[in-house]
Each structure stands twice: as structure tokens, then as C-alpha cells.
Coordinates of C-alpha atoms and ligand atoms in Angstrom, one line a residue:
M1 CA -1.9 -45.0 -43.5
Q2 CA -1.8 -42.4 -41.2
T3 CA -2.9 -38.7 -42.6
D4 CA -3.9 -35.5 -40.3
V5 CA -7.7 -35.6 -40.5
L6 CA -9.7 -38.4 -41.8
I7 CA -13.3 -38.0 -43.5
V8 CA -15.6 -40.6 -44.1
G9 CA -17.9 -39.1 -46.4
S10 CA -17.5 -37.3 -49.6
G11 CA -20.8 -35.6 -50.3
A12 CA -21.6 -31.2 -48.7
A13 CA -20.5 -32.1 -45.4
G14 CA -17.3 -33.8 -45.8
L15 CA -16.1 -31.8 -48.7
T16 CA -16.9 -28.4 -47.0
A17 CA -15.1 -29.9 -43.8
A18 CA -12.0 -31.2 -46.1
L19 CA -11.8 -27.7 -48.3
N20 CA -11.6 -25.5 -45.1
L21 CA -8.9 -27.9 -43.4
A22 CA -6.1 -28.6 -46.7
D23 CA -4.9 -25.2 -46.1
R24 CA -3.1 -26.5 -43.2
F25 CA -3.6 -30.0 -42.7
R26 CA -3.2 -33.4 -45.1
V27 CA -6.8 -34.7 -45.1
T28 CA -8.0 -37.9 -46.1
V29 CA -11.6 -38.6 -47.5
L30 CA -12.9 -42.2 -47.8
A31 CA -16.2 -42.9 -50.2
K32 CA -18.2 -46.0 -49.7
G33 CA -18.5 -46.1 -53.7
A34 CA -17.9 -43.1 -56.1
L35 CA -17.1 -40.1 -54.6
N36 CA -20.5 -38.6 -56.0
D37 CA -22.7 -41.3 -54.9
G38 CA -24.1 -39.8 -52.0
S39 CA -27.7 -37.8 -51.1
T40 CA -25.8 -34.3 -52.3
S41 CA -25.9 -35.2 -55.8
W42 CA -29.5 -36.0 -55.7
A43 CA -30.5 -33.0 -53.9
Q44 CA -33.2 -31.3 -56.4
G45 CA -34.7 -28.7 -54.3
G46 CA -32.2 -26.2 -53.6
I47 CA -30.0 -24.4 -50.4
A48 CA -32.8 -22.1 -48.0
A49 CA -31.0 -18.7 -47.4
V50 CA -32.1 -15.1 -46.2
L51 CA -31.5 -12.8 -49.3
E52 CA -35.1 -11.7 -50.4
P53 CA -35.6 -8.4 -50.1
G54 CA -38.2 -8.3 -46.9
D55 CA -37.0 -11.5 -45.7
T56 CA -35.0 -11.6 -42.2
F57 CA -33.0 -13.9 -40.6
D58 CA -35.9 -14.1 -37.6
N59 CA -38.3 -15.7 -40.4
H60 CA -36.2 -18.3 -41.3
V61 CA -35.8 -19.0 -37.6
E62 CA -39.4 -18.7 -36.8
D63 CA -40.2 -21.1 -39.4
T64 CA -37.4 -23.5 -38.8
M65 CA -38.8 -24.1 -35.5
I66 CA -42.4 -24.0 -36.6
A67 CA -41.6 -27.2 -38.8
G68 CA -39.5 -29.1 -36.0
A69 CA -42.7 -28.6 -33.6
G70 CA -40.7 -26.7 -31.2
L71 CA -37.7 -29.6 -30.3
N72 CA -35.1 -26.8 -31.7
D73 CA -31.8 -25.8 -30.3
R74 CA -32.7 -22.1 -31.0
E75 CA -29.2 -21.0 -30.9
I76 CA -28.4 -23.5 -33.0
V77 CA -30.9 -22.3 -35.6
E78 CA -29.5 -18.9 -35.0
F79 CA -25.9 -19.9 -36.2
V80 CA -27.0 -21.9 -39.2
V81 CA -29.4 -19.5 -40.4
E82 CA -27.0 -16.7 -40.2
G83 CA -24.4 -18.8 -41.6
A84 CA -26.5 -19.3 -45.1
P85 CA -25.5 -15.8 -47.4
A86 CA -21.7 -16.2 -46.5
A87 CA -22.2 -20.2 -47.5
I88 CA -23.6 -19.5 -50.8
T89 CA -21.3 -16.8 -51.6
R90 CA -18.6 -19.5 -51.0
L91 CA -20.2 -22.0 -53.3
T92 CA -20.9 -19.4 -56.4
E93 CA -17.2 -18.6 -55.7
L94 CA -16.2 -22.5 -56.3
G95 CA -18.4 -21.9 -59.6
V96 CA -22.3 -23.2 -59.1
P97 CA -24.1 -21.7 -61.4
F98 CA -26.8 -20.8 -59.4
A99 CA -30.0 -20.2 -61.3
M100 CA -30.3 -15.8 -61.7
D101 CA -33.6 -13.4 -62.2
G102 CA -31.5 -10.7 -64.0
E103 CA -28.9 -9.9 -61.6
V104 CA -29.9 -10.8 -58.5
L105 CA -29.9 -15.2 -57.3
H106 CA -33.7 -16.8 -58.3
L107 CA -35.2 -18.0 -55.3
T108 CA -38.3 -20.5 -55.2
R109 CA -40.7 -21.4 -52.8
E110 CA -41.0 -24.8 -50.8
G111 CA -43.4 -26.1 -48.5
G112 CA -42.7 -24.1 -44.4
H113 CA -40.9 -21.0 -45.8
S114 CA -42.7 -18.0 -45.5
H115 CA -40.8 -16.3 -48.1
R116 CA -39.1 -17.2 -51.2
R117 CA -35.6 -18.4 -50.2
I118 CA -34.7 -21.6 -51.8
V119 CA -31.3 -21.0 -53.8
H120 CA -31.0 -23.1 -56.8
V121 CA -29.7 -24.7 -59.8
A122 CA -32.6 -25.5 -61.5
D123 CA -33.9 -28.5 -60.6
A124 CA -30.2 -30.2 -60.4
T125 CA -28.8 -28.4 -57.0
G126 CA -27.6 -31.1 -55.6
W127 CA -25.1 -32.2 -59.0
A128 CA -23.9 -29.0 -59.3
V129 CA -23.2 -28.5 -56.0
Q130 CA -21.4 -31.8 -56.3
D131 CA -19.1 -31.4 -58.7
A132 CA -17.8 -27.9 -57.9
L133 CA -17.1 -29.3 -54.5
Q134 CA -15.1 -32.3 -55.9
K135 CA -13.5 -30.4 -58.5
A136 CA -11.8 -28.0 -55.9
A137 CA -11.1 -30.7 -53.8
E138 CA -9.6 -32.6 -56.4
A139 CA -7.2 -29.8 -57.2
H140 CA -6.0 -29.3 -54.0
P141 CA -2.7 -31.1 -52.9
N142 CA -3.4 -31.7 -49.7
I143 CA -6.8 -33.6 -50.1
T144 CA -6.5 -37.2 -51.1
L145 CA -9.6 -38.4 -52.3
V146 CA -10.1 -42.6 -51.6
P147 CA -13.1 -43.9 -53.5
D148 CA -14.4 -47.4 -52.9
Q149 CA -13.3 -47.7 -49.1
V150 CA -16.2 -48.7 -46.8
A151 CA -15.5 -48.0 -43.4
I152 CA -16.5 -51.0 -40.9
D153 CA -15.6 -49.3 -37.3
L154 CA -13.9 -46.6 -35.6
V155 CA -10.5 -47.4 -34.8
T156 CA -10.8 -46.8 -30.6
G157 CA -8.4 -47.8 -26.9
R158 CA -9.2 -51.3 -27.3
H159 CA -7.5 -51.3 -31.2
E160 CA -4.6 -49.6 -29.6
E161 CA -1.3 -52.2 -29.1
R162 CA -0.8 -50.8 -26.2
Y163 CA -3.7 -49.7 -24.4
S164 CA -3.3 -46.1 -23.4
G165 CA -6.1 -45.4 -21.5
A166 CA -6.7 -42.1 -23.9
G167 CA -10.3 -42.6 -24.8
R168 CA -10.3 -41.9 -28.4
V169 CA -10.9 -42.2 -32.0
W170 CA -7.8 -42.7 -33.6
G171 CA -9.6 -43.1 -37.5
V172 CA -11.3 -46.4 -39.0
Y173 CA -11.4 -49.7 -40.3
A174 CA -12.4 -50.0 -44.1
V175 CA -12.6 -52.7 -46.2
D176 CA -11.5 -51.9 -50.4
R177 CA -14.9 -52.5 -52.4
V178 CA -12.6 -53.5 -55.3
S179 CA -9.7 -56.0 -53.5
G180 CA -11.9 -57.5 -50.5
H181 CA -8.8 -56.4 -48.3
V182 CA -9.2 -54.4 -45.0
N183 CA -7.3 -51.3 -44.6
L184 CA -6.6 -49.0 -41.5
Y185 CA -6.7 -45.5 -41.6
T186 CA -5.5 -44.0 -38.9
A187 CA -5.5 -39.7 -37.9
H188 CA -5.3 -36.7 -35.4
A189 CA -9.0 -36.2 -36.0
T190 CA -11.7 -38.1 -37.5
I191 CA -14.7 -36.5 -38.9
L192 CA -17.8 -38.8 -39.8
A193 CA -20.0 -37.4 -42.8
T194 CA -21.9 -40.1 -43.9
G195 CA -24.8 -39.2 -44.7
G196 CA -28.6 -40.6 -43.5
A197 CA -29.7 -43.9 -43.4
G198 CA -33.4 -43.6 -45.8
R199 CA -32.5 -47.0 -46.9
T200 CA -33.8 -48.4 -43.7
Y201 CA -36.8 -48.3 -45.8
L202 CA -38.7 -50.0 -48.6
F203 CA -39.7 -46.8 -50.3
S204 CA -37.2 -44.1 -50.1
T205 CA -35.7 -40.9 -51.8
A206 CA -31.7 -41.6 -50.8
P207 CA -29.3 -43.5 -52.9
R208 CA -28.4 -46.9 -52.2
G209 CA -25.6 -46.4 -49.9
A210 CA -27.9 -44.4 -47.3
T211 CA -27.5 -47.3 -44.8
G212 CA -27.1 -45.2 -41.7
D213 CA -22.8 -46.3 -41.3
G214 CA -21.4 -43.5 -39.6
I215 CA -24.7 -43.6 -36.8
A216 CA -23.5 -47.3 -36.3
M217 CA -20.3 -46.9 -35.8
A218 CA -20.5 -43.7 -33.7
W219 CA -23.3 -45.6 -31.6
R220 CA -21.3 -49.0 -31.6
A221 CA -17.7 -46.9 -30.2
G222 CA -20.0 -45.4 -27.8
A223 CA -21.5 -41.3 -29.0
R224 CA -24.7 -40.6 -28.2
V225 CA -27.1 -40.9 -30.5
A226 CA -30.8 -38.9 -30.7
N227 CA -34.0 -38.5 -32.4
M228 CA -33.6 -41.1 -34.5
E229 CA -37.8 -41.5 -34.5
F230 CA -37.7 -38.9 -36.6
M231 CA -37.9 -39.5 -40.1
Q232 CA -38.9 -37.6 -42.9
F233 CA -40.8 -39.0 -45.5
H234 CA -41.6 -36.6 -48.9
P235 CA -44.5 -36.4 -49.7
T236 CA -43.9 -36.8 -53.0
C237 CA -41.8 -39.8 -54.7
L238 CA -42.8 -40.7 -57.9
Y239 CA -45.2 -43.7 -58.0
N240 CA -44.0 -45.9 -61.2
L241 CA -43.7 -49.6 -60.8
E242 CA -39.8 -49.5 -62.4
V243 CA -38.5 -46.3 -61.3
K244 CA -39.0 -46.5 -57.2
N245 CA -37.2 -43.5 -56.1
F246 CA -37.7 -40.9 -58.0
L247 CA -38.3 -37.7 -56.4
I248 CA -40.5 -34.7 -57.5
T249 CA -38.8 -31.7 -56.1
E250 CA -41.1 -29.8 -53.2
A251 CA -40.1 -26.3 -55.6
V252 CA -43.0 -28.0 -58.1
R253 CA -45.4 -27.2 -55.3
G254 CA -43.5 -24.1 -54.3
E255 CA -44.7 -23.3 -57.6
G256 CA -48.0 -24.1 -57.9
G257 CA -48.5 -27.9 -58.2
Q258 CA -51.9 -28.9 -56.7
L259 CA -52.8 -32.5 -55.2
K260 CA -55.2 -33.8 -56.8
N261 CA -57.5 -36.9 -56.0
P262 CA -56.9 -39.5 -59.0
N263 CA -60.5 -40.9 -59.0
T264 CA -62.2 -37.6 -58.2
G265 CA -59.6 -34.7 -59.5
H266 CA -60.5 -33.0 -55.9
R267 CA -57.8 -30.8 -54.7
F268 CA -57.6 -32.0 -51.1
M269 CA -55.4 -30.0 -49.2
P270 CA -57.1 -26.6 -49.1
D271 CA -59.6 -28.7 -46.8
L272 CA -57.0 -29.2 -43.9
D273 CA -54.0 -27.2 -43.5
P274 CA -54.3 -23.2 -44.8
R275 CA -51.0 -23.3 -45.9
A276 CA -52.1 -26.2 -48.8
E277 CA -49.6 -27.8 -50.9
L278 CA -47.0 -25.8 -49.1
A279 CA -47.5 -26.9 -45.7
P280 CA -44.8 -28.3 -43.6
R281 CA -43.6 -31.8 -44.8
D282 CA -45.3 -33.6 -41.8
V283 CA -48.6 -32.4 -42.6
V284 CA -48.5 -32.9 -46.3
A285 CA -47.1 -36.1 -46.6
R286 CA -49.9 -37.6 -43.5
A287 CA -52.7 -35.8 -45.7
I288 CA -51.5 -38.0 -48.6
D289 CA -51.3 -40.9 -47.2
A290 CA -54.6 -40.6 -45.5
E291 CA -56.1 -40.4 -48.4
I292 CA -54.7 -43.1 -50.0
K293 CA -55.8 -44.9 -47.7
R294 CA -59.3 -43.8 -47.3
Y295 CA -60.4 -44.0 -50.9
G296 CA -58.0 -47.2 -51.6
L297 CA -55.4 -45.5 -54.1
D298 CA -52.4 -46.1 -55.6
Y299 CA -50.7 -43.0 -55.8
V300 CA -52.9 -39.6 -55.4
H301 CA -51.9 -36.8 -58.5
L302 CA -49.5 -33.9 -58.5
D303 CA -50.6 -31.4 -61.2
I304 CA -49.0 -28.6 -62.3
S305 CA -50.1 -28.7 -65.8
H306 CA -52.3 -25.5 -65.3
M307 CA -48.9 -23.5 -65.3
P308 CA -47.5 -22.5 -68.8
A309 CA -45.4 -25.5 -70.2
D310 CA -42.2 -23.0 -71.1
F311 CA -42.5 -22.2 -67.3
V312 CA -42.7 -25.9 -66.2
R313 CA -39.8 -26.8 -68.7
G314 CA -38.2 -24.0 -67.4
H315 CA -38.3 -24.3 -64.0
F316 CA -37.8 -28.6 -64.2
P317 CA -35.9 -29.5 -67.1
N318 CA -34.3 -32.3 -65.4
I319 CA -37.8 -34.2 -64.1
H320 CA -40.1 -32.7 -67.8
E321 CA -36.7 -34.8 -69.6
K322 CA -37.6 -37.6 -66.8
L323 CA -41.1 -38.2 -66.9
L324 CA -41.2 -37.6 -70.6
G325 CA -39.1 -40.8 -71.2
L326 CA -41.3 -42.5 -68.7
G327 CA -44.4 -41.1 -71.0
I328 CA -45.7 -38.2 -68.0
D329 CA -45.8 -34.6 -69.9
M330 CA -45.6 -33.0 -66.8
T331 CA -46.7 -30.1 -69.1
T332 CA -49.9 -31.5 -69.8
Q333 CA -50.7 -34.7 -67.3
P334 CA -50.4 -34.6 -63.2
I335 CA -47.9 -36.8 -61.8
P336 CA -48.5 -39.8 -59.9
V337 CA -47.3 -39.5 -56.4
V338 CA -46.5 -41.3 -53.0
P339 CA -44.9 -40.0 -49.4
A340 CA -41.6 -42.4 -49.4
Q341 CA -38.7 -42.1 -46.9
H342 CA -36.3 -38.7 -47.7
Y343 CA -34.5 -37.2 -44.4
T344 CA -33.1 -38.7 -41.6
C345 CA -33.5 -36.0 -38.5
G346 CA -31.8 -37.5 -35.8
G347 CA -28.0 -39.1 -35.6
V348 CA -25.0 -39.1 -34.0
V349 CA -25.3 -36.2 -31.1
I350 CA -23.0 -32.6 -31.7
D351 CA -22.0 -29.8 -30.4
R352 CA -21.7 -26.1 -32.5
D353 CA -18.5 -27.1 -33.0
G354 CA -19.5 -30.6 -34.4
R355 CA -17.8 -32.7 -31.9
T356 CA -19.2 -35.7 -30.9
D357 CA -19.1 -37.5 -26.8
L358 CA -15.6 -38.9 -27.9
P359 CA -12.7 -37.0 -28.2
G360 CA -10.8 -36.7 -31.4
L361 CA -14.2 -38.0 -33.4
Y362 CA -16.2 -34.8 -35.0
A363 CA -19.5 -35.6 -37.2
A364 CA -21.3 -33.3 -40.2
G365 CA -24.0 -33.4 -41.6
E366 CA -27.1 -35.7 -42.1
C367 CA -25.8 -38.3 -40.0
T368 CA -25.8 -35.7 -37.0
E369 CA -28.5 -34.8 -34.4
S370 CA -26.9 -30.9 -34.2
G371 CA -30.6 -29.4 -33.0
L372 CA -31.3 -27.5 -36.3
H373 CA -34.1 -29.8 -37.5
G374 CA -35.8 -30.6 -34.4
A375 CA -39.0 -32.7 -34.8
N376 CA -39.0 -32.0 -38.4
R377 CA -36.4 -30.9 -41.1
L378 CA -37.8 -27.5 -42.7
A379 CA -36.9 -28.0 -46.8
S380 CA -33.7 -27.3 -48.3
N381 CA -32.0 -26.5 -44.3
S382 CA -30.0 -30.1 -44.7
L383 CA -27.8 -29.0 -47.4
L384 CA -27.0 -25.5 -45.3
E385 CA -26.1 -28.0 -42.2
C386 CA -23.7 -29.4 -43.9
F387 CA -21.6 -26.2 -45.2
V388 CA -22.1 -24.8 -41.7
F389 CA -21.3 -27.4 -39.7
G390 CA -18.1 -29.0 -41.5
E391 CA -16.4 -25.7 -41.8
A392 CA -17.6 -25.7 -38.0
A393 CA -15.9 -28.4 -37.1
A394 CA -13.0 -27.5 -39.6
R395 CA -12.6 -24.2 -37.6
S396 CA -12.5 -26.1 -34.2
I397 CA -10.1 -28.9 -35.0
A398 CA -7.5 -26.1 -36.5
A399 CA -8.2 -24.5 -33.4
N400 CA -7.8 -27.2 -31.2
W401 CA -4.7 -28.7 -33.1
D402 CA -1.6 -28.4 -31.1
T403 CA -3.8 -30.2 -28.2
L404 CA -4.1 -32.9 -30.2
P405 CA -2.0 -35.8 -29.0
A406 CA 0.1 -38.4 -31.5
V407 CA -1.4 -41.7 -32.8
P408 CA -0.8 -44.8 -31.0
A409 CA 0.5 -48.3 -32.6
I410 CA -2.7 -49.5 -33.7
R411 CA -3.5 -53.4 -34.4
A412 CA -4.5 -54.6 -38.0
W413 CA -7.4 -56.1 -38.8
D414 CA -7.3 -59.7 -37.4
E415 CA -9.2 -62.2 -40.0
S416 CA -7.4 -65.2 -38.1
R417 CA -11.1 -66.7 -37.2
V418 CA -12.9 -66.1 -40.2
T419 CA -13.7 -67.0 -43.3
D420 CA -15.2 -66.6 -46.5
S421 CA -19.3 -66.5 -46.2
D422 CA -21.1 -69.9 -47.6
E423 CA -24.4 -68.3 -47.6
E424 CA -25.1 -64.6 -49.1
V425 CA -28.2 -64.9 -49.3
V426 CA -29.0 -64.3 -45.7
I427 CA -27.8 -61.3 -46.5
K428 CA -30.1 -60.6 -49.0
Q429 CA -33.1 -61.7 -47.4
N430 CA -32.5 -59.6 -44.8
W431 CA -32.2 -56.4 -45.9
T432 CA -35.3 -56.9 -47.8
E433 CA -37.3 -58.3 -44.4
I434 CA -35.7 -55.2 -42.5
R435 CA -36.6 -52.6 -45.2
R436 CA -40.8 -54.0 -45.6
F437 CA -40.7 -54.4 -41.7
M438 CA -39.4 -50.7 -41.4
W439 CA -42.1 -49.1 -43.6
N440 CA -44.8 -51.5 -42.6
Y441 CA -44.9 -50.9 -38.7
V442 CA -42.3 -47.6 -38.2
G443 CA -43.7 -45.4 -41.5
I444 CA -46.0 -42.5 -41.4
V445 CA -48.4 -43.6 -39.1
R446 CA -47.0 -46.0 -35.6
T447 CA -49.0 -47.7 -33.0
T448 CA -47.2 -49.5 -29.8
K449 CA -48.2 -52.4 -31.2
R450 CA -46.8 -52.5 -35.0
L451 CA -43.2 -51.1 -32.9
E452 CA -42.7 -53.9 -30.7
R453 CA -43.8 -56.7 -33.7
A454 CA -40.5 -54.5 -35.4
Q455 CA -38.4 -54.5 -32.1
N456 CA -39.1 -58.3 -31.8
R457 CA -37.9 -58.9 -35.6
I458 CA -34.8 -56.7 -34.9
K459 CA -33.6 -58.8 -32.3
L460 CA -34.3 -61.9 -34.1
L461 CA -32.5 -60.2 -37.0
S462 CA -29.7 -59.0 -35.2
S463 CA -28.3 -62.1 -33.4
E464 CA -28.9 -63.6 -36.9
V465 CA -26.2 -61.1 -38.4
D466 CA -23.9 -61.2 -35.5
D467 CA -22.9 -64.8 -36.0
Y468 CA -22.6 -64.0 -39.5
Y469 CA -20.5 -61.2 -38.7
G470 CA -18.2 -63.1 -36.2
H471 CA -18.2 -66.2 -38.4
F472 CA -17.3 -65.0 -42.0
R473 CA -15.1 -62.0 -43.8
V474 CA -16.8 -58.7 -44.1
T475 CA -18.2 -57.5 -47.2
P476 CA -19.6 -54.2 -48.1
D477 CA -23.4 -55.3 -48.3
L478 CA -22.3 -57.4 -44.9
I479 CA -21.5 -54.1 -43.1
E480 CA -24.2 -52.3 -44.4
L481 CA -26.7 -54.7 -43.1
R482 CA -25.4 -54.5 -39.9
N483 CA -25.4 -50.5 -39.9
L484 CA -29.0 -51.2 -41.5
I485 CA -30.0 -53.5 -38.4
Q486 CA -28.4 -50.8 -35.8
T487 CA -29.9 -48.2 -37.2
A488 CA -33.5 -49.3 -37.5
E489 CA -33.0 -50.9 -33.9
L490 CA -32.1 -46.6 -32.8
I491 CA -35.1 -45.6 -34.9
V492 CA -37.5 -48.4 -33.1
R493 CA -36.4 -48.0 -29.6
S494 CA -36.7 -44.1 -29.6
A495 CA -39.9 -44.4 -31.6
L496 CA -41.2 -46.1 -28.3
H497 CA -39.6 -43.7 -26.4
R498 CA -42.3 -41.4 -26.7
H499 CA -45.2 -41.1 -25.3
E500 CA -46.5 -38.3 -27.7
S501 CA -47.2 -37.2 -31.4
R502 CA -45.0 -34.5 -32.5
G503 CA -43.4 -33.3 -36.3
L504 CA -42.8 -36.5 -38.0
H505 CA -43.1 -39.1 -35.1
F506 CA -47.5 -40.1 -35.1
T507 CA -48.7 -42.7 -33.1
L508 CA -52.6 -43.5 -32.8
D509 CA -51.9 -44.4 -28.9
Y510 CA -50.6 -41.3 -28.1
P511 CA -51.9 -38.6 -30.7
G512 CA -51.6 -35.6 -28.5
L513 CA -48.7 -33.5 -27.9
A514 CA -46.9 -33.4 -24.5
A515 CA -46.7 -30.6 -22.4
E516 CA -42.7 -30.1 -22.7
A517 CA -40.8 -30.9 -25.6
V518 CA -37.7 -33.5 -25.3
D519 CA -35.1 -34.8 -27.0
T520 CA -35.1 -38.4 -27.3
I521 CA -31.6 -39.5 -26.2
L522 CA -29.8 -42.9 -26.5
I523 CA -27.0 -43.6 -24.2
P524 CA -24.7 -46.7 -25.2
Ligands
LIG601 P1 -24.0 -37.4 -48.2 O1 -24.2 -36.7 -49.5 O2 -25.3 -38.7 -48.5 O3 -22.2 -38.2 -48.5 C1 -22.4 -39.4 -47.6 C2 -20.9 -39.9 -47.9 O4 -20.4 -40.8 -47.1 C3 -20.8 -40.6 -49.1 O5 -19.7 -40.2 -49.7 C4 -20.6 -42.1 -49.0 O6 -19.7 -43.1 -49.6 C5 -19.9 -42.1 -47.9 N1 -19.9 -42.9 -46.6 C6 -21.4 -43.2 -45.9 N2 -21.0 -44.6 -45.7 C7 -19.8 -45.1 -45.3 C8 -18.6 -45.9 -44.9 N3 -19.4 -46.5 -44.4 N4 -17.0 -45.7 -45.7 C9 -17.2 -44.7 -45.9 N5 -17.9 -44.2 -46.8 C10 -19.0 -43.4 -46.4 N6 -31.4 -30.9 -49.0 C11 -31.8 -29.6 -49.2 O7 -31.0 -29.3 -48.4 N7 -31.8 -29.3 -50.4 C12 -32.6 -30.3 -51.5 O8 -33.0 -29.8 -52.4 C13 -32.5 -31.6 -50.9 N8 -33.3 -32.5 -52.0 C14 -32.6 -33.9 -51.7 C15 -33.1 -34.8 -52.7 C16 -33.0 -36.2 -52.8 C17 -33.4 -36.9 -53.7 C18 -32.6 -36.3 -51.4 C19 -32.1 -37.8 -51.1 C20 -32.6 -35.3 -50.2 C21 -32.6 -34.3 -50.5 N9 -31.6 -33.3 -49.8 C22 -31.8 -32.0 -50.1 C23 -31.3 -33.6 -48.4 C24 -29.7 -33.9 -48.8 O9 -29.7 -33.7 -49.9 C25 -28.9 -34.3 -48.0 O10 -29.2 -34.0 -46.4 C26 -27.3 -34.3 -48.2 O11 -26.8 -34.3 -49.2 C27 -26.3 -34.8 -46.9 O12 -25.1 -35.0 -47.1 P2 -24.0 -35.5 -46.0 O13 -22.5 -35.2 -46.7 O14 -24.2 -35.5 -45.0 O15 -24.2 -37.2 -47.0
LIG602 C1 -37.0 -31.5 -52.4 O1 -36.6 -30.5 -53.7 O2 -38.0 -31.1 -52.3 C2 -35.9 -31.4 -51.6 C3 -36.1 -30.5 -50.6 C4 -35.1 -30.9 -49.6 O3 -35.1 -32.0 -49.2 O4 -34.9 -29.9 -48.8

């Protein structure tokens, strides 16, 4: 199937790019499951934008740089922060029903922000954003949305029927989840918008599909990947033996929620940081981790029951209802919480136009390293990054359209030397194993020894999975496992490179901060 622009991913980044291209070009958007199964739909808190009287772009830039521990690219931070109000206007025009305070947008507060800055739709912002973008894309005659297509790898020069030497990316091979057939999608330009790699970890707030596919595909094709050691752990994921990845939005702390030791009732954050519960995420997550380890706890309490019940129900209707179903009334009881992996700060290196190192390949959203987040993402800056870079990539493709060469003849997927798998159990076993050792050895607090242990296991699993991949027909689970291992390898390698503790990367072997802030850039 040939199209003008191919977009892999139908979340905030992918659909924003599609809508910005579709008036001029034919756009095909792939999703590996349902169109709304990415992280975008799950976002609770909201989108950061300078809209409060007295707040300034400079404040938002400074807050972002402080959270990012000096590793952010200031020009990119300014570019994104200044793009926020217009992004909110466009979403409002698309019909996103943002919460209002009379005539103006209601702004909530989150950790690390010096002002009220978070535009939201109660506690289900992502769902409303995904819905509005998807409806607009479905209504556009130039956009073809194709769910259930699991991209396997990028199509590059080595897949050309006659090698052209152009060194470009021409699209992807993707397996159809329903038929099992491998389809070839080609295009003049390809945008990766595949989201993060949270599922590399046993406990994560991210949905099942966050397996780092775009990062792994770009790396295998020859693009640089950076800052993968900066995996963000959200401080407050619900602790529940059945519901394992339900986020309790940071806005609960923003609106007065307090973290307490469940045994003593002691509120511990004010002892550790003047910003208390609203310190940046890395600080709060490490504090909870330390409290849990120090007192042998399973969880800590997040308590907002001192606020009026109507206020709590009004601000957090979905969380309130979900918890009631689990026997917790947050208007009168504390919520048991633990940290869990939440966001992938690093990714495929892109420039201000969303261009990767590979001609013809762009990327946007959580799969990228744009320079915005540095060593730790400021809350609610990531949806914003999707809107700003989705649009930037579209703009760059449109501006350079006349220079993009025609797609050469590409070879079809070759299945002549593989058979159906006879041991699916290998996949399941390896999935669980990786996620468990990543959690235990490459989590919130690291050591070189633990990282090396993880690295040794990754080597073993990689050779096993490569062997499996070489002999058996691809399935969605196998593709994800291969990407999960590749991403884990990049995370560990990056973590071993960093001989300091900065932002989200904290290691007992190098507890101090190096004098100079340097990105970890991996070159294939
Ligand atoms: P996603 O929305 O994750 O979409 C990825 C897309 O890529 C999907 O369509 C998927 O099917 C597709 N895909 C992936 N791999 C393949 C493949 N191999 N082949 C084909 N398609 C593929 N950020 C904020 O700014 N504010 C918040 O309040 C907020 N809350 C959050 C709450 C939760 C629980 C989580 C998990 C994240 C939250 N975030 C928040 C982060 C934010 O939601 C994400 O960073 C953002 O939505 C990522 O958007 P994206 O378009 O890059 O990717
Ligand atoms: C949250 O609602 O706490 C998540 C916000 C974010 O990840 O940016």
C-alpha cells in the first residue's frame, strides 16, 4: 500500500501530525491495536500551558529546566512552551470540553509547576483529547486509519529491489493482527509516533502496547537514540492486588493531597523538601521508595479526605468512582499508593522539525528525545510535546515536499524460510523475566552491579529471541518481545554510561552530580 505520508501511531502525536498534513496529502495512520489504545487515552492530569494571569513563558521554561536537572535544550523548551496556548486553542476548536472556571479555563496544579498551569477535562483529559482528534481524523477524506497493524521494522535501502543508494526510509512492514499477513506500507515520508516503553517494567501506568517499538525500529535502522536511562516513575500508582496499573493523578496532590506513612499517619514529604508533595516526580518517587524500604511497607497513603467531599468528587469523578468500586471512598479514606514506571524521557533523537537522523524518517511524541524533558519530565509537558512536534513534523514535510524522491520498488516480506512457532511459551516466559529484572535492577535506585546483572540477562535473552525471530513466523507478541529486549538493552547501556546521579537516574555508586550536564547519545 502506497501513500504520501505514513504515520505509525494514532495517539496525540500521530493524529496531530495527520490532521496537519491531510489538507494537502494522502495520509495513512497505523495503530497496532485499537486506534485509542495508546497512552494518550489514559492521560489524567492535563496539558501544561501558560494561561494564568501573572504566569509567564519564562516561568514555565524555568520550571521545565529545573525538573530536567539542566539537561534540557533551552531553545526547544522555549519552542514548546510558547506553542502551548495555540495548541490548547486548536484542541478547543476540535471540541475538547476543557473544564471552565466561569468564562476562563480552569487550571489545576501539579508537582514542579510554580503556577496553576494545567488545562484539563476533570481527571480524564487524555480520553477527551483522543476522542476529539480521532473524530476529526475519521471525518477527513484524506486520512486512512488502519488499526491492528503491528509495524515490524522500517523499510530502508536494504529492502529496495534494486539498491538505489538513497539511504532513505520508505515506510514499514507490518503484520496484520487478525490475518497474520505481513503488509508493506510505503510512503515519501514516515513519522514514528509509537509512544513510550513503559512495559519494559513490571509495574507501569502505561498501557499494554508501550513496548518501545518505534525506538527499537529506529535504532535497528540506524538512527541515534538518547537519554534512555531517564525512565520516569510516577509517585502515585494505586496499590491493589488486582488492579495493577491505575494512576492516581498528580493533581490529587496539586489540590491538597498529602502523603503519609500508613502505620504512623506521619506526613513525610515536608521533612524532605520545601515543596513537600509538589516537589518534582523524581524527588517524590524516591521519597516514597525510601519510606517503603525503611519501614518495610507495601505502600504509603495518599490522603485528600480533609478536603470537602463535593470538591473531591467534582475534581476527580473518574478516580473517585473507580476507587469506590474497589471499596475505597477517597472523600473519607486514604488511598494506598506506590511508585510505578510512567514515562520514557529518552528516545529517538529528533531536531526542532521532528527530523530523525534518517532521511525520510520523522518522529514525534513519547518515542522521541527532542531536548524538552532533559533528565526528568515536568508533569503535563508530554501531551504538549505531542501537539507541538506533531505539527512541526507535518510543517517540515510540507515545506520539503518537492524534494522528496519517488518510492522505488520494494521487496515483499520474505517468509520462505520460517515456520509457525512450536513454543509460544518462550515468548511469555521472556516477557515476564525482562520486566521483572528491569524493575528490580534498573528501577528507582540503581547500582552498577545491578545494572551489569541486568545487562548479562539481556544478552542471553537477546540471543534466544533473535534465534526465535529468525526461525518462526512473526506474531505481535514476538515483535513486542524483540522490541522490549532492544529497549531494555538501550536503557541499561545508557544507565551504565552515566557516572553521576541526575534527575531520574539515581545510582548509589555515583550519588553526586557531575559538573557538566551531558546527554547520553547512543550511536548504532
Ligand atoms: P501514544 O498515545 O502512546 O500512542 C502510541 C501509538 O502508537 C498507538 O496508536 C499505538 O497503537 C501505536 N504503535 C505503537 N507501536 C506500534 C507498532 N509497532 N505498530 C503500529 N502502531 C504502533 N502526559 C501529560 O502531558 N499529561 C497527563 O496528564 C498525562 N497523564 C498520563 C497518565 C497515564 C496513565 C499515562 C500512561 C501517561 C500519561 N501522560 C500524561 C503521558 C502521555 O499520555 C503520553 O506521553 C502521550 O500520550 C504519548 O502520546 P504519543 O502519541 O506519543 O503515543
Ligand atoms: C498525572 O495526571 O499525574 C499525570 C500527568 C503527567 O504524567 O504528565
